[in-house]
PDB file of C-alpha atoms in Angstrom:
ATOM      1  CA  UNK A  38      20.690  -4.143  -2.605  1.00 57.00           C
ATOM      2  CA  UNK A  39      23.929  -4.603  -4.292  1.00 85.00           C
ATOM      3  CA  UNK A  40      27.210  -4.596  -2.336  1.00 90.00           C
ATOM      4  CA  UNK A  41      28.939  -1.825  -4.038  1.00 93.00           C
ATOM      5  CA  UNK A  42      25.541   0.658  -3.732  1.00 92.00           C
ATOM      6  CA  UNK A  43      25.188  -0.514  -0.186  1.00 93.00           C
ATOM      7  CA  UNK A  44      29.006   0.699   0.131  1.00 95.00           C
ATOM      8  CA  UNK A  45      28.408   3.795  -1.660  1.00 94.00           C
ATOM      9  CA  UNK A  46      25.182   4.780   1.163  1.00 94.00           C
ATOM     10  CA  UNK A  47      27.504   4.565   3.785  1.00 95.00           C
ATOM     11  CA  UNK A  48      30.243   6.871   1.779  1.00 95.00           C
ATOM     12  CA  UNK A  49      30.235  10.961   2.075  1.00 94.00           C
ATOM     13  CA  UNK A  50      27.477  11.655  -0.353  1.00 93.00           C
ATOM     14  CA  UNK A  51      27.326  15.546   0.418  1.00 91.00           C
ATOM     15  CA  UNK A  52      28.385  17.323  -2.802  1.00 88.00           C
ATOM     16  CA  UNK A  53      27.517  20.956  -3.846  1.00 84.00           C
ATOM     17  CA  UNK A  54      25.393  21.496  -0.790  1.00 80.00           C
ATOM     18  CA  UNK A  55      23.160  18.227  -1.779  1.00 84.00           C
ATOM     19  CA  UNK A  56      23.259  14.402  -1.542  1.00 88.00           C
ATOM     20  CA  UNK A  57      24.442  12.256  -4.713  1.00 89.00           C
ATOM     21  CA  UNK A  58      22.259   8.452  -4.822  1.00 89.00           C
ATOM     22  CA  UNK A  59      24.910   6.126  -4.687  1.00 89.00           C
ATOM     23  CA  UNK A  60      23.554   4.761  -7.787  1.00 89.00           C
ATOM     24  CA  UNK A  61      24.472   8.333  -9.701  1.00 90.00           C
ATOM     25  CA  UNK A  62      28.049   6.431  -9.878  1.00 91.00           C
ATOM     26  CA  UNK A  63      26.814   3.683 -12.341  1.00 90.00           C
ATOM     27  CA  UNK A  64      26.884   6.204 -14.690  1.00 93.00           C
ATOM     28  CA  UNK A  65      31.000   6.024 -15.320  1.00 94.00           C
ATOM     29  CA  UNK A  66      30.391   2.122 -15.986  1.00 94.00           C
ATOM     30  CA  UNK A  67      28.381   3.251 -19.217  1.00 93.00           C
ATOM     31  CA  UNK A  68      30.896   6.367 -19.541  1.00 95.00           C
ATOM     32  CA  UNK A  69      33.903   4.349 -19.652  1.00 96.00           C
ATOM     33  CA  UNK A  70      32.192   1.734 -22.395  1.00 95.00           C
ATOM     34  CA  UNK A  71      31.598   4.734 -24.181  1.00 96.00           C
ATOM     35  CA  UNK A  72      34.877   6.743 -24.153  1.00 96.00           C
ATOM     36  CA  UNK A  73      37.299   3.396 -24.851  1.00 96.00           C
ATOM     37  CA  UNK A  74      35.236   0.926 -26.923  1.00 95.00           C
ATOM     38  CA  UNK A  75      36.022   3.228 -29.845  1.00 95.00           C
ATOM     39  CA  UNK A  76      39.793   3.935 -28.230  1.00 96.00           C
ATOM     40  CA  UNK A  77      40.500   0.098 -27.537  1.00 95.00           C
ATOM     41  CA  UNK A  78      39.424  -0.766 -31.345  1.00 94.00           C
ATOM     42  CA  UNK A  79      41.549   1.704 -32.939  1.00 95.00           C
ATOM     43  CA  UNK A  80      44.614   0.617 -30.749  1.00 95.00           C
ATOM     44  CA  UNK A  81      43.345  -3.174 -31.865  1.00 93.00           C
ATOM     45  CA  UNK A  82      43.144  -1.660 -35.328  1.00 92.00           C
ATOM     46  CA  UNK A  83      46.737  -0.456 -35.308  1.00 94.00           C
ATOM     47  CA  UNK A  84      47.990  -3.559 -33.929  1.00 93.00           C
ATOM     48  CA  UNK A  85      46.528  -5.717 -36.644  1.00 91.00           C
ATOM     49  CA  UNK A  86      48.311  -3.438 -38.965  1.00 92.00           C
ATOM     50  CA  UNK A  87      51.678  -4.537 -37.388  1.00 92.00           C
ATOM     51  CA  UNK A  88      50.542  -8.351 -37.293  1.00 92.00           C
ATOM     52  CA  UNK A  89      49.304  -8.632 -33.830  1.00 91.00           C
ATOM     53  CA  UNK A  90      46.092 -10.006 -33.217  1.00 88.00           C
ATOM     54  CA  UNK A  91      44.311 -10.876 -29.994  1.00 91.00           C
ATOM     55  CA  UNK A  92      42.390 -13.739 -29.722  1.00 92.00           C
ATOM     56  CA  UNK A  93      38.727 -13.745 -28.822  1.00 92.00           C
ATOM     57  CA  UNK A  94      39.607 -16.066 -25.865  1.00 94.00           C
ATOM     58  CA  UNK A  95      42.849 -13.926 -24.693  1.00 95.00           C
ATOM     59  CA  UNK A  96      40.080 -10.483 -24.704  1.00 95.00           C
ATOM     60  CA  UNK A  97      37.607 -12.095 -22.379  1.00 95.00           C
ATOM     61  CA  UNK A  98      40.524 -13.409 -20.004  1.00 96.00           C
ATOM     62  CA  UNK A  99      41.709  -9.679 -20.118  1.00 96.00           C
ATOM     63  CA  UNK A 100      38.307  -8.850 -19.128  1.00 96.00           C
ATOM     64  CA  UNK A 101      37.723 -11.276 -16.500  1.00 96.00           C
ATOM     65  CA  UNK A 102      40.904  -9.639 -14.824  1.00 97.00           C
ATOM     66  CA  UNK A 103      39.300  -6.355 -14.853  1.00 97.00           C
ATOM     67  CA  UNK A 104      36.318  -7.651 -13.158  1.00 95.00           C
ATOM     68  CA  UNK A 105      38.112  -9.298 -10.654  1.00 96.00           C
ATOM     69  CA  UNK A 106      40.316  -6.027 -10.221  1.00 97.00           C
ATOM     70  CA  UNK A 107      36.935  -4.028  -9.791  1.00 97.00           C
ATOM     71  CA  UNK A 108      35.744  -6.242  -6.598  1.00 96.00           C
ATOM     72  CA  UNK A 109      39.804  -6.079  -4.981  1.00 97.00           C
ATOM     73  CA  UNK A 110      39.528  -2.365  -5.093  1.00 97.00           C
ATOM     74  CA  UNK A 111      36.164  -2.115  -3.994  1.00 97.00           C
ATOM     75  CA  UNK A 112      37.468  -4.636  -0.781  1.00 97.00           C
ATOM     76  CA  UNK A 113      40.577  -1.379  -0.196  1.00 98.00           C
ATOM     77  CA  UNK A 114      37.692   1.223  -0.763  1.00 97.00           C
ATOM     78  CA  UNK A 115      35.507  -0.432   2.421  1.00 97.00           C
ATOM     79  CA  UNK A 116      38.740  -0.834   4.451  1.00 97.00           C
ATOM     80  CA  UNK A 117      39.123   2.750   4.167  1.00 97.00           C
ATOM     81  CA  UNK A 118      35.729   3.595   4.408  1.00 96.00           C
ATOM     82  CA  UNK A 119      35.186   1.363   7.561  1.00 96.00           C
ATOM     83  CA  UNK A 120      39.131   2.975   8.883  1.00 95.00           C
ATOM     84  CA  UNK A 121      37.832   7.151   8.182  1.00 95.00           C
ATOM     85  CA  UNK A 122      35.922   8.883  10.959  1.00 94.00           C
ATOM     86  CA  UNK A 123      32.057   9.361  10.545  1.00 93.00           C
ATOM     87  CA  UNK A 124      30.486  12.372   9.769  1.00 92.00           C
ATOM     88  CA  UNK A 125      28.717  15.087  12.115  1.00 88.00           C
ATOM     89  CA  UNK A 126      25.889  17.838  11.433  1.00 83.00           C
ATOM     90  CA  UNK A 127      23.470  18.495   9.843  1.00 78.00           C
ATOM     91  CA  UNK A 128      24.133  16.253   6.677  1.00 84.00           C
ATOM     92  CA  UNK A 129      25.779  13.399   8.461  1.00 90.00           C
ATOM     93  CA  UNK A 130      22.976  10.910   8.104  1.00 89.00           C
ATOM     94  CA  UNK A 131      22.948   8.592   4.787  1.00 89.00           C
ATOM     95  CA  UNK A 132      19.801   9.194   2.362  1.00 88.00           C
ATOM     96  CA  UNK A 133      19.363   5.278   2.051  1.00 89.00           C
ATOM     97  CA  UNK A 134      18.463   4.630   5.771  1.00 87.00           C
ATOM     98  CA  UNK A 135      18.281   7.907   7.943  1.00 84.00           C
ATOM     99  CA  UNK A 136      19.575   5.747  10.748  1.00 87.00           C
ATOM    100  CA  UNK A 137      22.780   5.389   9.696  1.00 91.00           C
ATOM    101  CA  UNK A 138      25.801   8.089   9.875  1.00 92.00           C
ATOM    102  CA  UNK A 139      27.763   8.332   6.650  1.00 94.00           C
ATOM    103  CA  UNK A 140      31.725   7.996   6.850  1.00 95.00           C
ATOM    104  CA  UNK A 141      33.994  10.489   5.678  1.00 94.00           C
ATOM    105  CA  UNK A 142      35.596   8.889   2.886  1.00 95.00           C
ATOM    106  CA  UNK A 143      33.950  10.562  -0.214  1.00 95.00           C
ATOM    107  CA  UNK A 144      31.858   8.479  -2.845  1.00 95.00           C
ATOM    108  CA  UNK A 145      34.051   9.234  -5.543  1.00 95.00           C
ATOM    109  CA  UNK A 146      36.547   6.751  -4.552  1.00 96.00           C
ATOM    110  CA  UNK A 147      34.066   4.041  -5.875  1.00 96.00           C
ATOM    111  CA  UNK A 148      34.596   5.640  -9.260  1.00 96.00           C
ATOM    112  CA  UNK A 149      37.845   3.135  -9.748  1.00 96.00           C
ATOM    113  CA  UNK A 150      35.570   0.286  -9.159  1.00 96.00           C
ATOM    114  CA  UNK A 151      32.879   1.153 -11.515  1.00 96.00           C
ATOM    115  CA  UNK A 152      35.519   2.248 -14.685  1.00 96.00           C
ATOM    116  CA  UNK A 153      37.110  -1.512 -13.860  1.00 97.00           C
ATOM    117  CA  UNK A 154      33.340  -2.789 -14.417  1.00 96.00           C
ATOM    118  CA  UNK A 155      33.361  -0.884 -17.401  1.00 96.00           C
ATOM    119  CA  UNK A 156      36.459  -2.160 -18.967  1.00 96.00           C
ATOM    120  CA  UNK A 157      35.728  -6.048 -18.110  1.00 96.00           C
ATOM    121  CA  UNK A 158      32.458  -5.325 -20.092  1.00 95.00           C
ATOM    122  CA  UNK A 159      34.331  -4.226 -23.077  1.00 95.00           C
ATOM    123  CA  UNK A 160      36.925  -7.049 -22.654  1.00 96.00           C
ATOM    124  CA  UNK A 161      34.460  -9.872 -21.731  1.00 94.00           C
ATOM    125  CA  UNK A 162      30.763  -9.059 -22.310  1.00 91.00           C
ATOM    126  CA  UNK A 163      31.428  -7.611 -25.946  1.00 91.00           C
ATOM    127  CA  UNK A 164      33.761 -10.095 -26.999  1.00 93.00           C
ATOM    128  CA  UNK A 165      31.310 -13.035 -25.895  1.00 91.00           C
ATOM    129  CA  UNK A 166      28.944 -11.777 -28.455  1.00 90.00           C
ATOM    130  CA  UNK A 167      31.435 -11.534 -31.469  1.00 89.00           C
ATOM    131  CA  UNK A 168      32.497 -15.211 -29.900  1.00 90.00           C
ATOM    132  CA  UNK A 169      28.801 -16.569 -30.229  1.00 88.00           C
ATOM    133  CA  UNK A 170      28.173 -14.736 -33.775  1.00 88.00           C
ATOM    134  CA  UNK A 171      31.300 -15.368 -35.661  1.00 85.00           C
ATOM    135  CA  UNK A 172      32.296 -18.817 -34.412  1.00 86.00           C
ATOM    136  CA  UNK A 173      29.352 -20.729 -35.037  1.00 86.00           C
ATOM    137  CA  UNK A 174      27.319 -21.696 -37.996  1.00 87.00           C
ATOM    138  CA  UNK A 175      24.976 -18.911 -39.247  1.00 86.00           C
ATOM    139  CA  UNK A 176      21.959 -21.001 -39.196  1.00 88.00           C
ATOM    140  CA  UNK A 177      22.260 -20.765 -35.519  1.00 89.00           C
ATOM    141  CA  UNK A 178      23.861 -17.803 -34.204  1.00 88.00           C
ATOM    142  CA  UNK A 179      20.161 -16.922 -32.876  1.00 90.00           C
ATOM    143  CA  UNK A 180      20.195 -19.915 -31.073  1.00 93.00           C
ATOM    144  CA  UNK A 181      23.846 -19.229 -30.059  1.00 90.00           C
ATOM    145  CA  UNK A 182      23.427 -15.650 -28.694  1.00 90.00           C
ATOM    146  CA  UNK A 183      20.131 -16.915 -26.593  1.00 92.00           C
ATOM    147  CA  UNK A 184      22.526 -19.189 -25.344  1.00 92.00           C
ATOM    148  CA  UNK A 185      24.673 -16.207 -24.545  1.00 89.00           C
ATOM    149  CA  UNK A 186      22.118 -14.722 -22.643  1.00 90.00           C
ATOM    150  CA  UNK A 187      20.931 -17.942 -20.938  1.00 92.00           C
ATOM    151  CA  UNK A 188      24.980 -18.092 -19.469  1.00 89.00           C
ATOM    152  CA  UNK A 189      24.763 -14.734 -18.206  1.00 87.00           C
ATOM    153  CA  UNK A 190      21.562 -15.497 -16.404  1.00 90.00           C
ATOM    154  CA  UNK A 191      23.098 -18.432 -14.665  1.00 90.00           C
ATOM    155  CA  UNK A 192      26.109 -16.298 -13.503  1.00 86.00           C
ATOM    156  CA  UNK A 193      23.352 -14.050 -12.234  1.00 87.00           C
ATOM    157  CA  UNK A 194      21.885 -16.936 -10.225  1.00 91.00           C
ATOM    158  CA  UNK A 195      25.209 -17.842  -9.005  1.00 90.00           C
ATOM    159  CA  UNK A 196      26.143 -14.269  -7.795  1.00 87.00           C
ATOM    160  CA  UNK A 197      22.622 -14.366  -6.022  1.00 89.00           C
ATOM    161  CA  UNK A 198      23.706 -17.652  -4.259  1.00 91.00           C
ATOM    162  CA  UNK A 199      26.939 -16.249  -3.298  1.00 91.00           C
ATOM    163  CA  UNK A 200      25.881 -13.048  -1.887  1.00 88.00           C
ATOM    164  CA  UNK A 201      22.931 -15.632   0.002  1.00 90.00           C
ATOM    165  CA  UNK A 202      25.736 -17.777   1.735  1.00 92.00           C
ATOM    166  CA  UNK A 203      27.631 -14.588   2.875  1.00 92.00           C
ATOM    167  CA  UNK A 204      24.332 -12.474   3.750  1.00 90.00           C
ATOM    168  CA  UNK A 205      25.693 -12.354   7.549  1.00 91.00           C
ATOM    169  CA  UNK A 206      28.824 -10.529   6.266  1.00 94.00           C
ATOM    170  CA  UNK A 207      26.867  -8.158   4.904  1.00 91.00           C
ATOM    171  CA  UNK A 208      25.084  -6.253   7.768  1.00 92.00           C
ATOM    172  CA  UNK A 209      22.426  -3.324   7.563  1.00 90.00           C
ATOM    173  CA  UNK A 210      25.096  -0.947   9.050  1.00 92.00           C
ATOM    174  CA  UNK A 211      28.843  -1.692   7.332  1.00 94.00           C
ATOM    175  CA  UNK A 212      30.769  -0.791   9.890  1.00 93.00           C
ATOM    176  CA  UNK A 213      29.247  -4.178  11.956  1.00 93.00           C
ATOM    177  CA  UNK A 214      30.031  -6.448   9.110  1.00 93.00           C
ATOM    178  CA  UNK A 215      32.245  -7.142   6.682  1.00 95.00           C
ATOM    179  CA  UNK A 216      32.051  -6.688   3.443  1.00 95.00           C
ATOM    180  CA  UNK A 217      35.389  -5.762   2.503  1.00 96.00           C
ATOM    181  CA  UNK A 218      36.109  -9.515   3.590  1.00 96.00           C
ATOM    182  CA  UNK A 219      32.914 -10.517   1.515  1.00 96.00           C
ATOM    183  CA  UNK A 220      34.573  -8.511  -1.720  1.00 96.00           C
ATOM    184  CA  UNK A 221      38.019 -10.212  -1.299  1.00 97.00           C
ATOM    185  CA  UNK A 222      36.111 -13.697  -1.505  1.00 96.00           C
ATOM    186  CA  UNK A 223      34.384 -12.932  -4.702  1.00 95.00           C
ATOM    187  CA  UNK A 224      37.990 -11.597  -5.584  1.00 96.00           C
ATOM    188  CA  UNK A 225      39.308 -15.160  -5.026  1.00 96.00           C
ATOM    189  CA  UNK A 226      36.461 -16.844  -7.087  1.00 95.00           C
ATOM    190  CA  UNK A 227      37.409 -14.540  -9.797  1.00 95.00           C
ATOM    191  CA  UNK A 228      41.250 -15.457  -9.577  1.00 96.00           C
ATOM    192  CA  UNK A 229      39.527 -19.460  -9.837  1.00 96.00           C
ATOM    193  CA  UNK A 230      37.587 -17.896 -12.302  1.00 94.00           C
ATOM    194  CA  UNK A 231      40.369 -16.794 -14.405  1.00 96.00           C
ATOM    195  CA  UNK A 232      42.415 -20.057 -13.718  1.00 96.00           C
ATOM    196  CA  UNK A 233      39.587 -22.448 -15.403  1.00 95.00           C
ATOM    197  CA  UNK A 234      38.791 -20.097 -18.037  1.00 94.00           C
ATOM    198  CA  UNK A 235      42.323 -20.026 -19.263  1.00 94.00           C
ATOM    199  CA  UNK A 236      42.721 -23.825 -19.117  1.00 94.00           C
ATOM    200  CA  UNK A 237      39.688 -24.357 -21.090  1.00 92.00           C
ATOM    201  CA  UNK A 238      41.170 -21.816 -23.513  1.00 92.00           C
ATOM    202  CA  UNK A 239      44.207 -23.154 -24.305  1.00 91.00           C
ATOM    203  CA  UNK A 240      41.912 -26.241 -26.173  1.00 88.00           C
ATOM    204  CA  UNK A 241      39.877 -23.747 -28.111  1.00 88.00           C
ATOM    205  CA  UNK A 242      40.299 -23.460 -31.767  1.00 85.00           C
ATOM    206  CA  UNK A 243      38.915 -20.847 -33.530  1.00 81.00           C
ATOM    207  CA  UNK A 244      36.798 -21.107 -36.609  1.00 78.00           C
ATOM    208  CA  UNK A 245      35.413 -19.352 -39.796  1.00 73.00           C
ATOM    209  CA  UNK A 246      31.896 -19.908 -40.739  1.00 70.00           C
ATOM    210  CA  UNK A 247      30.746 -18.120 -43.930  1.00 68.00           C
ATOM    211  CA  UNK A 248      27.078 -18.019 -45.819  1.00 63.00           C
ATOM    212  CA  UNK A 249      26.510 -20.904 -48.052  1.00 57.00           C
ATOM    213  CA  UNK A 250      25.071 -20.367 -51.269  1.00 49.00           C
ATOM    214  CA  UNK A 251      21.980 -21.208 -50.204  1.00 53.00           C
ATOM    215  CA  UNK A 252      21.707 -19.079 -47.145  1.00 51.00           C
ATOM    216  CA  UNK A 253      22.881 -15.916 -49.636  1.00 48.00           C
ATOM    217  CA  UNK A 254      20.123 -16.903 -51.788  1.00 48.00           C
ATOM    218  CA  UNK A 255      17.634 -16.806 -49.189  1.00 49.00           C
ATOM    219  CA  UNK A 256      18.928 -13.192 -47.122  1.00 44.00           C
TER     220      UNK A 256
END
């Protein structure tokens, strides 16, 4: 299970006389993509107007800060979780494992976490596909966005083999482990992260590629 819905099970999920999944939460990722992609372009948009543009390179560094934001606060969220008294009653017991007693803190203090997802999407994940589009020939942007996917699947595989190496950390009941240490390590990969990225950055050049005749010929 991922870290931040194994946090949210262990979170006060009673609301309106019912239990939330800790999943529900997911939703303000997509909410927040929705509500500012069309808010951050216009503000882009303006900017341009007044001769300030952001480079592709300095938008995914912005977004690689919001990701590594989203894992810091989700570290403060399970120190506060682990720090707030458990529940009692009736509705005490969390809907993922019915052996395990929910803490206080309520789930919509993960809601930071998930609109700091949402803006490192915008930021990073959006930008890589304008990167792999407009920066490369257009006889192989196909090429170049599968090779935009294939990336993302290897930082999949890599966030697999982190969570692997620090599976003790992460115990069946929170409050025995220690996840909020386990979120302030992938917080200091991110900082590393960030620190490569915007070394490599600094040698990139950006570049123009436009339809030759014969490609306009062929479309």
């Amino acid at each position: 299970m991922v870290p931040i819905i194994e946090q949210g099970c262990q979170m006060n999920l009673n609301v309106f006389g019912g239990q939330l999944s800790p999943a529900t939460l997911n939703v303000f990722d997509s909410l927040v993509i929705m509500i500012m992609v069309p808010i951050i372009e216009l503000i882009f948009t303006n900017l341009k107007k007044r001769g300030i543009t952001l480079s592709l390179m300095l938008k995914i560094g912005i977004g690689l800060c919001f990701a590594g934001a989203s894992v810091v606060v989700a570290a403060f969220v399970e120190k506060a979780r682990k720090d707030s008294d458990l529940l009692t009653g009736a509705h005490s017991l969390s809907p993922c494992d019915d052996t395990i007693v929910m803490s206080s803190l309520s789930i919509w203090w993960q809601i930071p976490q998930f609109a700091l997802i949402g803006l490192g999407e915008i930021f990073a994940a959006i930008t890589c596909y304008e990167l792999f589009y407009a920066e490369v020939p257009v006889r192989v942007r196909s090429v170049c966005q599968s090779i935009n996917l294939l990336c993302t699947s290897f930082g999949s595989l890599m966030g697999a083999g982190v969570s692997s190496a620090f599976n003790s950390w992460v115990t069946e009941n929170l409050n025995d482990g220690h996840l909020d240490d386990f979120f302030f390590v992938l917080a200091g990969l991110m900082a590393a992260n960030v620190a490569i990225f915007s070394f490599v950055a600094l040698g990139f050049k950006s570049r123009t590629f436009e339809p030759d005749v014969k490609d306009e010929g062929d479309s």
